[in-house]
mmCIF file of C-alpha atoms in Angstrom:
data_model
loop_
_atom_site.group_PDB
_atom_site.id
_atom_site.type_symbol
_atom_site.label_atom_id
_atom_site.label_comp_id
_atom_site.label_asym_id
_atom_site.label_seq_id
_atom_site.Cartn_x
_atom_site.Cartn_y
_atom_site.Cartn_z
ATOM 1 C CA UNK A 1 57.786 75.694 116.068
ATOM 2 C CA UNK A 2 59.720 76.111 118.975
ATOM 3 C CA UNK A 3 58.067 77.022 122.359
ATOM 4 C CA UNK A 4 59.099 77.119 125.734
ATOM 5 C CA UNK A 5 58.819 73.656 125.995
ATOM 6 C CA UNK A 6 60.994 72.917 123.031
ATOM 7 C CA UNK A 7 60.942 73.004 119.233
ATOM 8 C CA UNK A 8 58.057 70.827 117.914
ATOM 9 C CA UNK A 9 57.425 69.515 114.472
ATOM 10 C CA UNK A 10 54.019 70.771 113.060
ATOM 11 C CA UNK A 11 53.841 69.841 109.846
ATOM 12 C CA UNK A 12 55.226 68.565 106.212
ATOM 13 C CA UNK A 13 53.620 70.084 103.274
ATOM 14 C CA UNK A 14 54.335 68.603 99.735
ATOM 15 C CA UNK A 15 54.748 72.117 98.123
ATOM 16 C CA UNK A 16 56.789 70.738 94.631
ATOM 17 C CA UNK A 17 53.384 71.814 92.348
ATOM 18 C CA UNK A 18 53.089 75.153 93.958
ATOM 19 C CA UNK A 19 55.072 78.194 92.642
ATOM 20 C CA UNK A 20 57.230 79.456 96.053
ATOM 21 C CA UNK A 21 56.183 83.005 95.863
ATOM 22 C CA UNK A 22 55.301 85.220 98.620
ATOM 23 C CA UNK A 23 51.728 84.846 98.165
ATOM 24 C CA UNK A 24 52.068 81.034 98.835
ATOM 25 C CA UNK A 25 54.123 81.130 101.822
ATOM 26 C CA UNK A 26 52.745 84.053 103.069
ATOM 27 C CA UNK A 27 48.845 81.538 103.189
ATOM 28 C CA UNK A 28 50.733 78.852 104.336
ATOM 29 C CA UNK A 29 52.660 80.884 107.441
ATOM 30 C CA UNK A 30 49.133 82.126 108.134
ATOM 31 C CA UNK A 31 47.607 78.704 108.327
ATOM 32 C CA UNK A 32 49.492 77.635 111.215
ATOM 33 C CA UNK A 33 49.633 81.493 112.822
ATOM 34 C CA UNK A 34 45.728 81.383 112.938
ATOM 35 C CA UNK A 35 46.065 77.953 114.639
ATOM 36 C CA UNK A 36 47.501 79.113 117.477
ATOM 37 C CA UNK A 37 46.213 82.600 117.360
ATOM 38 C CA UNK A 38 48.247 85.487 116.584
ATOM 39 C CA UNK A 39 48.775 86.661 120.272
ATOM 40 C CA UNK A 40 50.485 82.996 121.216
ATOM 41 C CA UNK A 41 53.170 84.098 118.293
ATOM 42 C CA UNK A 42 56.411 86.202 118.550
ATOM 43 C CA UNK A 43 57.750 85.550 115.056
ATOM 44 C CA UNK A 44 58.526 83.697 112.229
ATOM 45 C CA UNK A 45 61.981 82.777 111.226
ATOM 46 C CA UNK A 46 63.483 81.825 107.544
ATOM 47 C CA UNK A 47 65.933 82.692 105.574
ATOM 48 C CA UNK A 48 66.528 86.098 103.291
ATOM 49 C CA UNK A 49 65.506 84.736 100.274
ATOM 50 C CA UNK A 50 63.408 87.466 98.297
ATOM 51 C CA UNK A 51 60.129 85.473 98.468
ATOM 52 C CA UNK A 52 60.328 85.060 102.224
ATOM 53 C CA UNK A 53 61.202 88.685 103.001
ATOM 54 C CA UNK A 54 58.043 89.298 100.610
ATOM 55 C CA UNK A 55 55.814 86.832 102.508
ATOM 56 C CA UNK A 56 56.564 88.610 106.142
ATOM 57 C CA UNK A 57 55.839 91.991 104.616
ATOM 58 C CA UNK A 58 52.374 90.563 103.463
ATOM 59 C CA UNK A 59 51.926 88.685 106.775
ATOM 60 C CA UNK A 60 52.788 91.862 108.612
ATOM 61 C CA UNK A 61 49.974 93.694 107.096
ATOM 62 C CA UNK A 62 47.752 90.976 108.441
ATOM 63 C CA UNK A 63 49.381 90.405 111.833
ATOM 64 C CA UNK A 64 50.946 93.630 112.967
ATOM 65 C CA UNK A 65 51.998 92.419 116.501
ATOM 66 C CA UNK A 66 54.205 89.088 114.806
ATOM 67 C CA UNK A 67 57.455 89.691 113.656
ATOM 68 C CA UNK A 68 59.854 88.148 111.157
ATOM 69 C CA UNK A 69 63.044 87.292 111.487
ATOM 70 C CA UNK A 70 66.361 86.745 109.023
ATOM 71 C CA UNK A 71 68.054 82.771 110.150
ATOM 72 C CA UNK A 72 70.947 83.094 111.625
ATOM 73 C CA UNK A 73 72.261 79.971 111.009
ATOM 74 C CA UNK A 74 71.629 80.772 107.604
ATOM 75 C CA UNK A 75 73.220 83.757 107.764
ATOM 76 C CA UNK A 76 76.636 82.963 109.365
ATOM 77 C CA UNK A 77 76.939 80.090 106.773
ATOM 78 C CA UNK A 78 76.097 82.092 103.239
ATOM 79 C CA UNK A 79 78.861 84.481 105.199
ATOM 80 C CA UNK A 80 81.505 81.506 105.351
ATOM 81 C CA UNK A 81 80.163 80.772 101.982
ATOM 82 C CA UNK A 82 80.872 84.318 100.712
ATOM 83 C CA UNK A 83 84.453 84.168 102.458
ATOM 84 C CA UNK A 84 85.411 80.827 100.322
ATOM 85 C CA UNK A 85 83.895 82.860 97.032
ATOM 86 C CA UNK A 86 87.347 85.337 97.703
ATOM 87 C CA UNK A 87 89.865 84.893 94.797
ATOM 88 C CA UNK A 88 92.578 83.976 97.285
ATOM 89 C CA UNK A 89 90.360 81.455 99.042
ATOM 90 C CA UNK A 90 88.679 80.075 96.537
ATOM 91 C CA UNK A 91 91.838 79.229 94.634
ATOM 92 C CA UNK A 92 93.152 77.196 97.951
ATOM 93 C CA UNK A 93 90.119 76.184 98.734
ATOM 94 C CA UNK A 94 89.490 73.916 95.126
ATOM 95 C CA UNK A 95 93.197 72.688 95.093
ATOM 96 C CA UNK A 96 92.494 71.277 98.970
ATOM 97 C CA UNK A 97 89.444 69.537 97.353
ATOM 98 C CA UNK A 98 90.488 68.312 94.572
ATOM 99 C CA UNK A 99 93.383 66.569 96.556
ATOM 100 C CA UNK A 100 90.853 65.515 99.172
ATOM 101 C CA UNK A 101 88.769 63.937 96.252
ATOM 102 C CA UNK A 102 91.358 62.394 94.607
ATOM 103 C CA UNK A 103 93.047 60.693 97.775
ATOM 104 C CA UNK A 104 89.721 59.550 98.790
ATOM 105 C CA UNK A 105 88.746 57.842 95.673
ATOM 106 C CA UNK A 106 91.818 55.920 95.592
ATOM 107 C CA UNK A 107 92.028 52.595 98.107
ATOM 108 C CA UNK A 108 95.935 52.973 97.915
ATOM 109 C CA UNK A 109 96.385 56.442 98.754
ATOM 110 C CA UNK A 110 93.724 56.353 101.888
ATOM 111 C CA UNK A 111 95.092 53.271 102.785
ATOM 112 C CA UNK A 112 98.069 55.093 103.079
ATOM 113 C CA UNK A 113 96.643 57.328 105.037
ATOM 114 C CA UNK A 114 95.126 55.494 107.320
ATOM 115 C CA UNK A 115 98.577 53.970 107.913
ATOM 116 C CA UNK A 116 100.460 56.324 108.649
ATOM 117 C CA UNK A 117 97.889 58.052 110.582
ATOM 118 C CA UNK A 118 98.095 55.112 112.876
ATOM 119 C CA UNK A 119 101.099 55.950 113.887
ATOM 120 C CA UNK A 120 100.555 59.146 114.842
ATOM 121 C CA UNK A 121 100.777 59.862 118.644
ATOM 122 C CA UNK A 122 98.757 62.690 119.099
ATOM 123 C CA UNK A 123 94.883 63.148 119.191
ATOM 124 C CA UNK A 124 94.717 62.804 115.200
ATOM 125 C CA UNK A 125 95.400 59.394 115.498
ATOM 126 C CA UNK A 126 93.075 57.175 113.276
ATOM 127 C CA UNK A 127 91.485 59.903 111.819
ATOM 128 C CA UNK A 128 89.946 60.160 108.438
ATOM 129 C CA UNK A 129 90.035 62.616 105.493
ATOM 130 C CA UNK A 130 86.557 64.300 105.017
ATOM 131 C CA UNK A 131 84.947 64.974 101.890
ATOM 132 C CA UNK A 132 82.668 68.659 101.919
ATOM 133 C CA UNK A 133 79.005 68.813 101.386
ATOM 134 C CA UNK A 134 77.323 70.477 98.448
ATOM 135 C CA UNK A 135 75.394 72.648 99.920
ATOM 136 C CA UNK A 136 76.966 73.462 103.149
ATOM 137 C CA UNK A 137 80.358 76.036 102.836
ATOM 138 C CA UNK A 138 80.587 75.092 106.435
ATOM 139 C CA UNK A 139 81.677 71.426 105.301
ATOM 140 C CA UNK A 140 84.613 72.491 103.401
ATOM 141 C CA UNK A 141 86.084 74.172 106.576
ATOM 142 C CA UNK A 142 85.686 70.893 108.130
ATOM 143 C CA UNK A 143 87.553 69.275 105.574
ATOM 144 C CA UNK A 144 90.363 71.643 105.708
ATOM 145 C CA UNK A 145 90.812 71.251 108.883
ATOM 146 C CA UNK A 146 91.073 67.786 109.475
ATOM 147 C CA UNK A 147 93.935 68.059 105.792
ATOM 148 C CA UNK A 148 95.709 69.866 108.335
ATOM 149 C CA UNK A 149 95.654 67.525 111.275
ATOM 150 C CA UNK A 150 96.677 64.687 109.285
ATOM 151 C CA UNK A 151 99.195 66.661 107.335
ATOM 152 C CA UNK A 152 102.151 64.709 109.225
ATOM 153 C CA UNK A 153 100.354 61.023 107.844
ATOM 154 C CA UNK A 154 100.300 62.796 104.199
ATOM 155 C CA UNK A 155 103.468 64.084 103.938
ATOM 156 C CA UNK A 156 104.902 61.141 104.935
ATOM 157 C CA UNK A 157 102.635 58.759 102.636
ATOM 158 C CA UNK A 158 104.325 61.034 100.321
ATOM 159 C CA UNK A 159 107.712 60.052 100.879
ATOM 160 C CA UNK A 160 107.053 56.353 101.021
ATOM 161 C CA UNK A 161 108.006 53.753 98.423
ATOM 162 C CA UNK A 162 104.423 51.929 98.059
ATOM 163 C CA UNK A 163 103.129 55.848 96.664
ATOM 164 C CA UNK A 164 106.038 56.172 94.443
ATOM 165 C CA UNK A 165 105.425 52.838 92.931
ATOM 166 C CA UNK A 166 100.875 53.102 93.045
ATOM 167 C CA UNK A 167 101.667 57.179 91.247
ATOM 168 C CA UNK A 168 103.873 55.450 88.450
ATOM 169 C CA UNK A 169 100.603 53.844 87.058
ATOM 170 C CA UNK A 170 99.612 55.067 84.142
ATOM 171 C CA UNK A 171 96.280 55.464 85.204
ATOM 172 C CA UNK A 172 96.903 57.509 87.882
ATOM 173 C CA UNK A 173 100.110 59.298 86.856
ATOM 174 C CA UNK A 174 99.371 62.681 85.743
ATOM 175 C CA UNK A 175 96.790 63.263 88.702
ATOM 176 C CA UNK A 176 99.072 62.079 91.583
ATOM 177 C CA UNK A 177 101.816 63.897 90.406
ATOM 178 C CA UNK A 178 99.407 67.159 90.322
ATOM 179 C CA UNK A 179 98.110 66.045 93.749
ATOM 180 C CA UNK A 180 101.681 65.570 95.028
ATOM 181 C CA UNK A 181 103.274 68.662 93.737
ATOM 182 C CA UNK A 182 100.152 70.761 95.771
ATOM 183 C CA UNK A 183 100.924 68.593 98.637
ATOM 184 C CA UNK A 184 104.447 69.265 98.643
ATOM 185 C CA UNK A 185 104.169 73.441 98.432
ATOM 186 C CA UNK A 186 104.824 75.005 101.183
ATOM 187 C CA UNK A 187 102.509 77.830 100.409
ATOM 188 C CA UNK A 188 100.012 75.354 100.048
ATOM 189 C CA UNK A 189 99.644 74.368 103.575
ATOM 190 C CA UNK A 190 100.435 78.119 104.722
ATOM 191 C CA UNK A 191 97.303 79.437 103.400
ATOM 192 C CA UNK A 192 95.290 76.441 104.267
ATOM 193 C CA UNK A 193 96.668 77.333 107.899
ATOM 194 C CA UNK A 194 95.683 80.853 107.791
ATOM 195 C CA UNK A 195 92.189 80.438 106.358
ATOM 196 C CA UNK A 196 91.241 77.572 109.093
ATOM 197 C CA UNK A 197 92.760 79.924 111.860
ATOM 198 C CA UNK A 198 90.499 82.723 110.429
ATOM 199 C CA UNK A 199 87.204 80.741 109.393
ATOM 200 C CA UNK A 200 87.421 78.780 112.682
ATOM 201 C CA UNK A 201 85.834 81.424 115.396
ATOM 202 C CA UNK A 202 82.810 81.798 111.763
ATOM 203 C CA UNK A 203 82.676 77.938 112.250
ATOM 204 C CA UNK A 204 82.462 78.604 116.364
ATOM 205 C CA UNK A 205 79.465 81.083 115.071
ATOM 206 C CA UNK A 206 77.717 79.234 112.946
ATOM 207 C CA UNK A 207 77.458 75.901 115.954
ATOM 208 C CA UNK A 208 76.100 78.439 118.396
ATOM 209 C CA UNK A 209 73.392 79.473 116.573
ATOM 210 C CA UNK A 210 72.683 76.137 115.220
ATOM 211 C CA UNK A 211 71.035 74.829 117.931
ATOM 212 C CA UNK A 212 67.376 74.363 119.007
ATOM 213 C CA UNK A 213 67.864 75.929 122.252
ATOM 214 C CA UNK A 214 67.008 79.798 122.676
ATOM 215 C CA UNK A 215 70.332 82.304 120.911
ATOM 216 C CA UNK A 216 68.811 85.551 119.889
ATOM 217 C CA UNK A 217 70.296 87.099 123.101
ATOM 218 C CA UNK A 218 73.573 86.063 122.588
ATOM 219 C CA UNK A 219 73.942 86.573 119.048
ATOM 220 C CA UNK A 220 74.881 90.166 118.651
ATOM 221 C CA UNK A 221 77.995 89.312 121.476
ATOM 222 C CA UNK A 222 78.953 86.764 119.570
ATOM 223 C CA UNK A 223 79.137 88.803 116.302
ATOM 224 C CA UNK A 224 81.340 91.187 117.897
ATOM 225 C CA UNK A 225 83.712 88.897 119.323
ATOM 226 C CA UNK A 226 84.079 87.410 116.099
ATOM 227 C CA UNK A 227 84.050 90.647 114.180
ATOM 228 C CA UNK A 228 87.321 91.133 116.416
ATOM 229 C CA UNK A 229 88.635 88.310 116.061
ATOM 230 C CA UNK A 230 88.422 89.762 111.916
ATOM 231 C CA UNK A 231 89.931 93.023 112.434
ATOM 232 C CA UNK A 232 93.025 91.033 114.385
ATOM 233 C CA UNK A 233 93.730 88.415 112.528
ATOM 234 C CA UNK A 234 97.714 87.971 111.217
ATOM 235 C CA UNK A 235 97.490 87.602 107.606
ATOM 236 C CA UNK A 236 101.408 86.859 107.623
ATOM 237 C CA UNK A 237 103.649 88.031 105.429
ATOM 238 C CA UNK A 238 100.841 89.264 102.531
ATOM 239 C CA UNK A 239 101.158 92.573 100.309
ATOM 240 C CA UNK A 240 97.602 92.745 100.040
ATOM 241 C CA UNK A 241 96.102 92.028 103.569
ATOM 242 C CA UNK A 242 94.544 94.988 104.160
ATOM 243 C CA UNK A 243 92.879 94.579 101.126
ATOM 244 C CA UNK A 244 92.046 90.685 102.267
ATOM 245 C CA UNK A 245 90.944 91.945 105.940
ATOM 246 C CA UNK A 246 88.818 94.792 104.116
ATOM 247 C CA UNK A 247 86.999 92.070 102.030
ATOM 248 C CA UNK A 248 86.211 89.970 104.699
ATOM 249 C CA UNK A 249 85.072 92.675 106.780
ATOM 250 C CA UNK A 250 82.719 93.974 104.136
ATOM 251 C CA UNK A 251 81.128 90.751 103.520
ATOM 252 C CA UNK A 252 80.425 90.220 107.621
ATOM 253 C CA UNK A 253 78.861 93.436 107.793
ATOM 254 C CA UNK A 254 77.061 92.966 104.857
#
């Protein structure tokens, strides 16, 4: 619940022999509504799955005066989610893993890393390669991002005599040459340039709504600004990027 005072925890339900329809969270919403009578309650907030939008129709019936309303949070990241679905990003998007993974799960290759990242004299010194979450698309922008800022350390583990000699293994041989051939492609780091540079201000989006503190009224200017930033962006040199920028900008205004 969140009140003027601040969210507060009410309480945890062990729901896992219930079926999740509407009728179930609809009685369950309604428990805790009744508790602090209906008048003390603006509205409930979830996300858009079917049973919840279900549930508030039911509760609405019942309690005219409360409203219900779509996460935003949620929102903004089944959005970035949708973006990374896109052919184009998708395609980037599993290569940058798949290196990620495979230079992570390696001690020589992230030592490597590490390495050369020492050296590095700017504010991506000592930093570390980050593996995505499962569930959050959010996580994967993260990741891309932080490829990027140690691309320097990379491409010069890369180069380095101790790589040449740890890909030869047979072990290892087919994958690090698959990693290193993505690694070394220009057009590689291009696009993972251009889809941080667009997914960042979605990112920016999805932090300011992610927050315990009161949004709602700054929401819709923040949508705009980053529906701009959308319309504006420099896909580069691209045949298709008004097709790209049209996909994009049917998925945010889904």
């Amino acid at each position: 619940m969140v009140a003027p005072s601040g969210p507060r925890f009410l309480e945890a339900f062990n729901a896992e022999s219930y079926d999740k329809d509407a009728k179930f969270l609809a009685e369950r919403l309604k428990v805790h509504i009744d508790m602090y009578g209906a008048e003390n309650v603006v509205c409930c907030i979830t996300d858009s799955a079917t049973a919840n939008e279900a549930a508030a129709r039911e509760l609405q019936k019942t309690f005219p005066g409360v409203f219900w309303v779509r996460c935003s949070t949620h929102g903004v990241n089944l959005m970035l989610k949708d973006v990374g679905k896109l052919g184009w990003a998708a395609k980037w998007l599993k290569k940058a893993r798949q290196c990620v993974k495979f230079l992570r799960n390696h001690h020589k290759p992230q030592a490597l890393v590490r390495m050369f990242s020492s050296r590095m004299s700017n504010e991506h010194k000592d930093k570390e390669l980050l593996s995505p979450g499962n569930t959050r698309f959010g996580t994967s922008v993260l990741m891309l991002g932080r490829l990027l800022e140690l691309k320097p350390a990379i491409l010069a583990m890369l180069k380095d005599a101790e790589w040449f000699a740890w890909a030869r293994k047979p072990s290892v041989k087919k994958r690090a040459a698959w990693v290193q051939k993505v690694l070394l492609n220009k057009e590689f780091w291009d696009w993972a340039t251009r889809l941080v540079d667009l997914l960042t201000p979605i990112m920016s989006l999805l932090r300011q709504t992610d927050t315990a503190k009161p949004s709602m009224g700054h929401v819709l200017q923040w949508i705009l600004r980053t529906r701009r930033h959308i319309e504006e962006f420099d896909f580069g040199p691209i045949l298709d990027a008004a097709s790209l920028k049209e996909q994009i900008l049917k998925i945010f205004n889904g």
